[in-house]
Tab-separated table of C-alpha atoms and ligand atoms in Angstrom:
chain	number	residue	atom	x	y	z
S	289	UNK	CA	0.000	0.000	0.000
S	290	UNK	CA	1.447	3.347	-0.998
S	291	UNK	CA	1.517	6.260	1.410
S	292	UNK	CA	-0.610	9.134	0.202
S	293	UNK	CA	-0.251	12.878	0.231
S	294	UNK	CA	-1.135	14.852	3.351
S	295	UNK	CA	-4.938	14.805	3.445
S	296	UNK	CA	-7.564	16.769	5.329
S	297	UNK	CA	-9.698	13.598	5.505
S	298	UNK	CA	-9.079	11.608	8.688
S	299	UNK	CA	-7.634	8.232	7.892
S	300	UNK	CA	-6.800	9.014	4.269
S	301	UNK	CA	-3.223	8.293	3.367
S	302	UNK	CA	-2.069	7.900	6.953
S	303	UNK	CA	-1.901	4.109	6.823
S	304	UNK	CA	-4.705	3.492	9.328
S	305	UNK	CA	-7.375	2.456	6.804
S	306	UNK	CA	-7.029	-1.083	5.504
S	307	UNK	CA	-7.327	-1.636	1.747
S	308	UNK	CA	-7.124	-4.684	-0.527
S	309	UNK	CA	-5.323	-3.459	-3.612
S	310	UNK	CA	-3.181	-6.608	-3.948
S	311	UNK	CA	-3.276	-10.122	-2.524
S	312	UNK	CA	-0.512	-9.556	0.010
S	313	UNK	CA	-2.458	-6.748	1.701
S	314	UNK	CA	-3.786	-9.637	3.843
S	315	UNK	CA	-1.277	-11.417	6.086
S	316	UNK	CA	-1.365	-15.229	6.078
S	317	UNK	CA	-3.413	-15.232	9.316
S	318	UNK	CA	-5.795	-12.571	7.981
S	319	UNK	CA	-6.251	-14.433	4.704
S	320	UNK	CA	-7.039	-17.645	6.604
S	321	UNK	CA	-9.568	-15.776	8.774
S	322	UNK	CA	-11.253	-14.230	5.718
S	323	UNK	CA	-11.448	-17.660	4.052
S	324	UNK	CA	-12.994	-19.185	7.191
S	325	UNK	CA	-15.566	-16.397	7.344
S	326	UNK	CA	-16.276	-16.883	3.631
S	327	UNK	CA	-17.102	-20.544	4.318
S	328	UNK	CA	-19.352	-19.511	7.233
S	329	UNK	CA	-21.160	-16.979	5.076
S	330	UNK	CA	-21.639	-19.589	2.382
S	331	UNK	CA	-23.439	-21.750	4.958
S	332	UNK	CA	-25.453	-18.834	6.383
S	333	UNK	CA	-25.673	-16.013	3.869
S	334	UNK	CA	-27.278	-13.396	6.105
S	335	UNK	CA	-25.246	-14.082	9.274
S	336	UNK	CA	-23.370	-10.755	9.113
S	337	UNK	CA	-24.873	-7.324	8.486
S	338	UNK	CA	-22.038	-4.773	8.778
S	339	UNK	CA	-23.674	-2.574	6.119
S	340	UNK	CA	-27.085	-2.418	7.849
S	341	UNK	CA	-28.583	1.029	7.495
S	342	UNK	CA	-28.193	0.569	4.591
S	343	UNK	CA	-24.645	1.875	4.173
S	344	UNK	CA	-23.503	2.193	0.581
S	345	UNK	CA	-20.556	0.564	-1.191
S	346	UNK	CA	-19.503	2.085	-4.533
S	347	UNK	CA	-18.470	-0.466	-7.184
S	348	UNK	CA	-16.742	1.211	-10.128
S	349	UNK	CA	-16.018	-0.288	-13.538
S	350	UNK	CA	-13.586	0.929	-16.194
S	351	UNK	CA	-13.708	-2.524	-17.882
S	352	UNK	CA	-16.486	-5.036	-18.653
S	353	UNK	CA	-17.673	-7.523	-16.030
S	354	UNK	CA	-20.362	-10.078	-15.263
S	355	UNK	CA	-19.179	-12.011	-12.196
S	356	UNK	CA	-17.569	-9.130	-10.330
S	357	UNK	CA	-20.537	-6.860	-10.921
S	358	UNK	CA	-23.072	-9.462	-9.792
S	359	UNK	CA	-21.126	-10.799	-6.816
S	360	UNK	CA	-20.380	-7.365	-5.369
S	361	UNK	CA	-23.944	-6.143	-5.892
S	362	UNK	CA	-25.520	-9.269	-4.382
S	363	UNK	CA	-22.953	-9.458	-1.590
S	364	UNK	CA	-23.330	-5.828	-0.526
S	365	UNK	CA	-27.122	-6.250	-0.444
S	366	UNK	CA	-26.814	-9.459	1.602
S	367	UNK	CA	-24.601	-7.629	4.119
S	368	UNK	CA	-27.471	-5.167	4.631
S	369	UNK	CA	-26.072	-2.452	2.383
S	370	UNK	CA	-26.782	-0.655	-0.878
S	371	UNK	CA	-24.593	-1.410	-3.929
S	372	UNK	CA	-23.939	1.699	-6.005
S	373	UNK	CA	-22.609	0.237	-9.262
S	374	UNK	CA	-21.106	2.849	-11.592
S	375	UNK	CA	-19.816	2.422	-15.141
S	376	UNK	CA	-17.087	5.031	-15.202
S	377	UNK	CA	-17.759	5.902	-18.858
S	378	UNK	CA	-20.764	7.800	-17.526
S	379	UNK	CA	-18.673	9.934	-15.138
S	380	UNK	CA	-16.053	12.654	-15.607
S	381	UNK	CA	-13.109	10.258	-15.180
S	382	UNK	CA	-12.574	10.069	-18.946
S	383	UNK	CA	-12.068	13.809	-19.175
S	384	UNK	CA	-9.490	13.894	-16.490
S	385	UNK	CA	-11.099	14.181	-13.053
S	386	UNK	CA	-8.246	13.215	-10.713
S	387	UNK	CA	-8.459	9.845	-8.978
S	388	UNK	CA	-7.777	11.580	-5.675
S	389	UNK	CA	-10.806	13.834	-6.113
S	390	UNK	CA	-12.991	10.853	-7.002
S	391	UNK	CA	-11.751	9.047	-3.878
S	392	UNK	CA	-12.525	11.996	-1.617
S	393	UNK	CA	-15.991	12.577	-3.072
S	394	UNK	CA	-16.920	8.897	-2.691
S	395	UNK	CA	-15.340	8.427	0.734
S	396	UNK	CA	-17.456	11.252	2.103
S	397	UNK	CA	-20.580	9.227	1.397
S	398	UNK	CA	-19.847	5.492	1.123
S	399	UNK	CA	-18.528	2.804	3.483
S	400	UNK	CA	-16.132	1.232	0.963
S	401	UNK	CA	-15.089	1.445	-2.693
S	402	UNK	CA	-14.416	-1.436	-5.110
S	403	UNK	CA	-12.835	-0.494	-8.441
S	404	UNK	CA	-12.022	-2.410	-11.643
S	405	UNK	CA	-9.525	-0.416	-13.665
S	406	UNK	CA	-6.371	-0.592	-15.765
S	407	UNK	CA	-3.228	0.526	-13.934
S	408	UNK	CA	-2.302	-0.742	-10.476
S	409	UNK	CA	-0.878	2.710	-9.711
S	410	UNK	CA	-4.346	4.224	-10.097
S	411	UNK	CA	-5.958	2.002	-7.483
S	412	UNK	CA	-3.070	2.572	-5.099
S	413	UNK	CA	-3.523	6.319	-5.627
S	414	UNK	CA	-7.232	5.891	-4.866
S	415	UNK	CA	-6.447	3.940	-1.686
S	416	UNK	CA	-3.933	6.529	-0.533
S	417	UNK	CA	-6.530	9.289	-0.858
S	418	UNK	CA	-9.488	7.369	0.583
S	419	UNK	CA	-10.658	7.394	4.194
S	420	UNK	CA	-12.694	4.220	3.514
S	421	UNK	CA	-11.434	0.787	2.383
S	422	UNK	CA	-10.593	0.444	-1.321
S	423	UNK	CA	-10.837	-3.005	-2.939
S	424	UNK	CA	-9.176	-4.041	-6.196
S	425	UNK	CA	-11.902	-5.555	-8.381
S	426	UNK	CA	-9.225	-6.298	-11.049
S	427	UNK	CA	-6.378	-4.283	-12.465
S	428	UNK	CA	-3.947	-5.132	-15.246
S	429	UNK	CA	-1.600	-6.370	-12.519
S	430	UNK	CA	-3.757	-8.264	-10.002
S	431	UNK	CA	-7.169	-9.884	-9.515
S	432	UNK	CA	-7.033	-10.531	-5.782
S	433	UNK	CA	-10.787	-10.957	-5.156
S	434	UNK	CA	-10.819	-13.766	-7.718
S	435	UNK	CA	-7.912	-15.541	-6.074
S	436	UNK	CA	-9.539	-15.260	-2.628
S	437	UNK	CA	-12.581	-17.023	-4.126
S	438	UNK	CA	-10.321	-19.581	-5.794
S	439	UNK	CA	-8.557	-20.304	-2.501
S	440	UNK	CA	-11.930	-20.760	-0.807
S	441	UNK	CA	-12.860	-23.194	-3.593
S	442	UNK	CA	-9.650	-25.220	-3.326
S	443	UNK	CA	-9.792	-25.253	0.479
S	444	UNK	CA	-13.331	-26.643	0.339
S	445	UNK	CA	-12.285	-29.325	-2.181
S	446	UNK	CA	-9.174	-30.487	-0.303
S	447	UNK	CA	-9.898	-29.412	3.292
S	448	UNK	CA	-6.568	-27.542	3.350
S	449	UNK	CA	-4.326	-25.261	1.298
S	450	UNK	CA	-0.753	-25.372	2.606
S	451	UNK	CA	1.467	-27.702	0.615
S	452	UNK	CA	-0.880	-28.193	-2.345
S	453	UNK	CA	0.663	-27.775	-5.800
S	454	UNK	CA	-1.145	-25.225	-7.999
S	455	UNK	CA	0.048	-24.991	-11.593
S	456	UNK	CA	-1.042	-22.012	-13.683
S	457	UNK	CA	-0.694	-22.438	-17.456
S	458	UNK	CA	-0.894	-19.676	-20.063
S	459	UNK	CA	-0.172	-15.975	-19.667
S	460	UNK	CA	2.240	-15.893	-16.749
S	461	UNK	CA	2.359	-12.093	-16.868
S	462	UNK	CA	-1.408	-11.741	-16.368
S	463	UNK	CA	-3.283	-10.379	-13.401
S	464	UNK	CA	-4.426	-13.925	-12.525
S	465	UNK	CA	-0.903	-15.367	-12.589
S	466	UNK	CA	0.352	-12.501	-10.424
S	467	UNK	CA	-2.480	-12.950	-7.938
S	468	UNK	CA	-1.933	-16.727	-7.767
S	469	UNK	CA	1.705	-15.989	-6.950
S	470	UNK	CA	0.960	-13.570	-4.108
S	471	UNK	CA	-2.283	-15.094	-2.821
S	472	UNK	CA	-1.039	-18.655	-3.228
S	473	UNK	CA	2.257	-17.967	-1.468
S	474	UNK	CA	0.321	-16.296	1.367
S	475	UNK	CA	-1.679	-19.521	1.737
S	476	UNK	CA	1.455	-21.724	1.690
S	477	UNK	CA	0.729	-23.231	-1.734
S	478	UNK	CA	3.428	-24.476	-4.078
S	479	UNK	CA	2.707	-22.190	-7.023
S	480	UNK	CA	4.096	-23.123	-10.442
S	481	UNK	CA	3.657	-20.560	-13.221
S	482	UNK	CA	4.196	-22.110	-16.639
S	483	UNK	CA	4.259	-19.831	-19.673
S	484	UNK	CA	6.311	-19.006	-22.762
S	485	UNK	CA	9.304	-16.974	-21.622
S	486	UNK	CA	7.970	-13.761	-23.167
S	487	UNK	CA	4.988	-14.045	-20.816
S	488	UNK	CA	6.661	-14.731	-17.497
S	489	UNK	CA	5.586	-12.856	-14.353
S	490	UNK	CA	6.905	-9.441	-13.395
S	491	UNK	CA	10.156	-9.798	-11.455
S	492	UNK	CA	8.966	-7.710	-8.495
S	493	UNK	CA	5.804	-9.798	-8.056
S	494	UNK	CA	7.809	-13.011	-8.251
S	495	UNK	CA	10.289	-11.723	-5.668
S	496	UNK	CA	7.490	-10.649	-3.317
S	497	UNK	CA	5.838	-14.064	-3.692
S	498	UNK	CA	9.119	-15.882	-3.060
S	499	UNK	CA	9.665	-13.872	0.135
S	500	UNK	CA	6.124	-14.669	1.286
S	501	UNK	CA	6.530	-18.365	0.465
S	502	UNK	CA	9.640	-18.492	2.617
S	503	UNK	CA	7.519	-17.360	5.581
S	504	UNK	CA	4.557	-19.658	4.917
S	505	UNK	CA	6.366	-22.833	3.833
S	506	UNK	CA	5.059	-22.500	0.290
S	507	UNK	CA	7.112	-22.130	-2.866
S	508	UNK	CA	7.040	-20.401	-6.237
S	509	UNK	CA	8.527	-21.549	-9.533
S	510	UNK	CA	8.429	-20.345	-13.126
S	511	UNK	CA	9.051	-22.532	-16.165
S	512	UNK	CA	8.227	-22.873	-19.855
S	513	UNK	CA	7.694	-26.652	-19.883
S	514	UNK	CA	3.972	-27.401	-19.527
S	515	UNK	CA	4.286	-31.164	-19.253
S	516	UNK	CA	6.777	-30.964	-16.418
S	517	UNK	CA	4.760	-28.235	-14.648
S	518	UNK	CA	1.594	-30.348	-14.683
S	519	UNK	CA	3.229	-33.425	-13.148
S	520	UNK	CA	1.637	-34.222	-9.794
S	521	UNK	CA	-0.312	-30.941	-9.623
S	522	UNK	CA	-3.262	-30.807	-7.231
S	523	UNK	CA	-4.796	-27.871	-9.091
S	524	UNK	CA	-4.471	-26.781	-12.718
S	525	UNK	CA	-5.494	-23.178	-13.336
S	526	UNK	CA	-5.682	-21.045	-16.422
S	527	UNK	CA	-7.151	-17.808	-17.761
S	528	UNK	CA	-7.684	-16.143	-21.126
S	529	UNK	CA	-4.535	-15.634	-23.188
S	530	UNK	CA	-5.492	-12.059	-24.083
S	531	UNK	CA	-6.734	-9.950	-21.186
S	532	UNK	CA	-8.898	-6.838	-21.209
S	533	UNK	CA	-6.810	-3.953	-22.478
S	534	UNK	CA	-4.684	-6.213	-24.725
S	535	UNK	CA	-7.115	-6.274	-27.646
S	536	UNK	CA	-5.258	-6.579	-30.964
S	537	UNK	CA	-2.629	-8.984	-29.573
S	538	UNK	CA	-4.814	-12.107	-29.948
S	539	UNK	CA	-2.930	-13.710	-32.847
S	540	UNK	CA	0.535	-13.281	-31.364
S	541	UNK	CA	-0.568	-14.492	-27.965
S	542	UNK	CA	-2.528	-17.512	-29.263
S	543	UNK	CA	0.479	-18.513	-31.338
S	544	UNK	CA	2.837	-18.263	-28.383
S	545	UNK	CA	0.567	-20.036	-25.890
S	546	UNK	CA	-0.919	-22.782	-28.083
S	547	UNK	CA	1.063	-25.484	-26.251
S	548	UNK	CA	-0.218	-24.331	-22.858
S	549	UNK	CA	-3.896	-25.282	-23.212
S	550	UNK	CA	-5.320	-27.087	-20.177
S	551	UNK	CA	-6.431	-30.271	-21.908
S	552	UNK	CA	-7.054	-33.919	-21.061
S	553	UNK	CA	-3.437	-34.914	-21.761
S	554	UNK	CA	-2.081	-32.390	-19.244
S	555	UNK	CA	-4.759	-33.250	-16.700
S	556	UNK	CA	-3.666	-36.894	-17.008
S	557	UNK	CA	-0.157	-35.900	-15.865
S	558	UNK	CA	-1.491	-34.198	-12.736
S	559	UNK	CA	-2.513	-35.842	-9.472
S	560	UNK	CA	-5.478	-38.233	-9.954
S	561	UNK	CA	-7.568	-35.962	-7.698
S	562	UNK	CA	-6.524	-32.821	-9.579
S	563	UNK	CA	-9.139	-30.069	-9.833
S	564	UNK	CA	-9.305	-27.408	-12.544
S	565	UNK	CA	-9.825	-23.656	-12.122
S	566	UNK	CA	-10.690	-20.908	-14.597
S	567	UNK	CA	-11.904	-17.494	-13.421
S	568	UNK	CA	-14.196	-17.135	-16.462
S	569	UNK	CA	-15.054	-15.921	-19.017
S	570	UNK	CA	-13.400	-18.812	-20.884
S	571	UNK	CA	-12.640	-19.566	-24.516
S	572	UNK	CA	-13.268	-23.289	-24.919
S	573	UNK	CA	-10.748	-24.749	-27.356
S	574	UNK	CA	-8.166	-22.028	-26.657
S	575	UNK	CA	-6.745	-21.826	-23.115
S	576	UNK	CA	-8.917	-24.739	-21.947
S	577	UNK	CA	-10.429	-27.765	-23.692
S	578	UNK	CA	-14.223	-27.993	-23.551
S	579	UNK	CA	-14.045	-31.537	-22.159
S	580	UNK	CA	-11.937	-30.291	-19.227
S	581	UNK	CA	-13.887	-27.164	-18.292
S	582	UNK	CA	-17.145	-29.080	-18.606
S	583	UNK	CA	-15.733	-32.278	-17.069
S	584	UNK	CA	-15.714	-33.743	-13.553
S	585	UNK	CA	-12.442	-32.108	-12.435
S	586	UNK	CA	-13.738	-28.597	-13.097
S	587	UNK	CA	-14.582	-26.283	-10.193
S	588	UNK	CA	-15.283	-23.209	-12.314
S	589	UNK	CA	-18.865	-22.609	-11.253
S	590	UNK	CA	-17.994	-23.074	-7.562
S	591	UNK	CA	-15.297	-20.450	-8.132
S	592	UNK	CA	-17.838	-18.088	-9.683
S	593	UNK	CA	-20.240	-18.537	-6.769
S	594	UNK	CA	-17.475	-18.175	-4.216
S	595	UNK	CA	-16.749	-14.663	-5.486
S	596	UNK	CA	-19.895	-13.730	-3.550
S	597	UNK	CA	-18.882	-15.344	-0.272
S	598	UNK	CA	-15.188	-14.389	-0.397
S	599	UNK	CA	-15.925	-10.725	-1.154
S	600	UNK	CA	-18.556	-10.548	1.594
S	601	UNK	CA	-15.988	-11.930	4.049
S	602	UNK	CA	-13.397	-9.445	2.797
S	603	UNK	CA	-15.833	-6.549	3.216
S	604	UNK	CA	-16.616	-7.724	6.780
S	605	UNK	CA	-12.881	-7.839	7.550
S	606	UNK	CA	-12.128	-4.391	6.098
S	607	UNK	CA	-15.207	-2.777	7.666
S	608	UNK	CA	-14.363	-4.349	11.065
S	609	UNK	CA	-10.837	-2.966	10.771
S	610	UNK	CA	-12.208	0.486	9.883
S	611	UNK	CA	-14.632	0.373	12.830
S	612	UNK	CA	-11.750	-0.615	15.114
S	613	UNK	CA	-9.764	2.381	13.916
S	614	UNK	CA	-12.728	4.679	14.592
S	615	UNK	CA	-13.180	3.202	18.107
S	616	UNK	CA	-9.519	3.851	18.849
S	617	UNK	CA	-9.895	7.428	17.605
S	618	UNK	CA	-7.491	7.106	14.692
S	619	UNK	CA	-10.057	7.422	11.910
T	951	CP	N1	-13.813	-13.566	-13.264
T	951	CP	C1	-14.259	-12.303	-13.405
T	951	CP	O1	-13.778	-11.359	-12.791
T	951	CP	O2	-15.301	-12.186	-14.256
T	951	CP	P1	-15.935	-10.814	-14.765
T	951	CP	O3	-14.909	-10.152	-15.658
T	951	CP	O4	-17.170	-11.224	-15.519
T	951	CP	O5	-16.238	-9.954	-13.592
T	952	NVA	N1	-7.045	-11.859	-17.173
T	952	NVA	C1	-8.424	-11.546	-17.479
T	952	NVA	C2	-9.298	-11.827	-16.314
T	952	NVA	C3	-10.771	-11.616	-16.576
T	952	NVA	C4	-11.612	-11.857	-15.377
T	952	NVA	C5	-8.529	-10.087	-17.905
T	952	NVA	O1	-7.951	-9.245	-17.251
T	952	NVA	O2	-9.221	-9.821	-18.893
């Protein structure tokens, strides 16, 4: 989390408000607690009402979405709140209203802000200027809400996370690969990113994940050999080869990643109990074979549902932290 400029808004930029702009904003213990609460909320959807009032949460979109839009809107309503979903094309952002001004205007009226945008720097700027929690609903760099849901899904399937081998195949420089590195290392997973060399993860993300893995007993590895990376894997994960914002690169990327499709042959190399993840939307026949995504190993629709529960748990955690700060007179 970046430190912000001096701000007249209590809590903004002074490090006392908790945000979730990247996966490692939650410590290993905090991530485990959020995942436990997510499982509780899945069993009893209306058990927590931190937004009763209703208090409002703003959910902002600079890019398309189905799952994120639905899961935040439904989740905020189930927590007793009002979801204010805004397509940013209809605001003044496109003609240059500063992110810091947007943050201050929203924070004066809402309990939290979730934002799907392009640059990671923008959401960190928003967080630094906001006196309420800011949640990354996907940037070019990270998709941490998705990986929280994915961890909830894997934990439910295996009853544990630490020590499991998760292999991600495809675009190793994508937001999903980066979030599997940070979120997976936080959970003590053995994360293998397998991609053509031109699409390997950013060095700083890999280094941060390696440092985390050292603390949690997990590990991180990057390779270009898909057959080797799939051997013995407990989870195979993939994502589209061309992400939002990379339109026009489809041919180059499909050519480079053709050997990295999650298909039956690669699944056969994995552990017999191996489960398959894809955050959706998927292109059957490109990054994943239809028979795999629609087959018995696939957990993709559990993942999609768990976005709801994981984000509700995250909101409870961040709102609890904010309330704690207010009680202690720091906010
Ligand atoms: N997985 C995911 O974030 O889907 P949407 O782009 O539809 O929100
Ligand atoms: N990597 C994909 C994820 C979509 C949910 C993208 O950013 O488009």
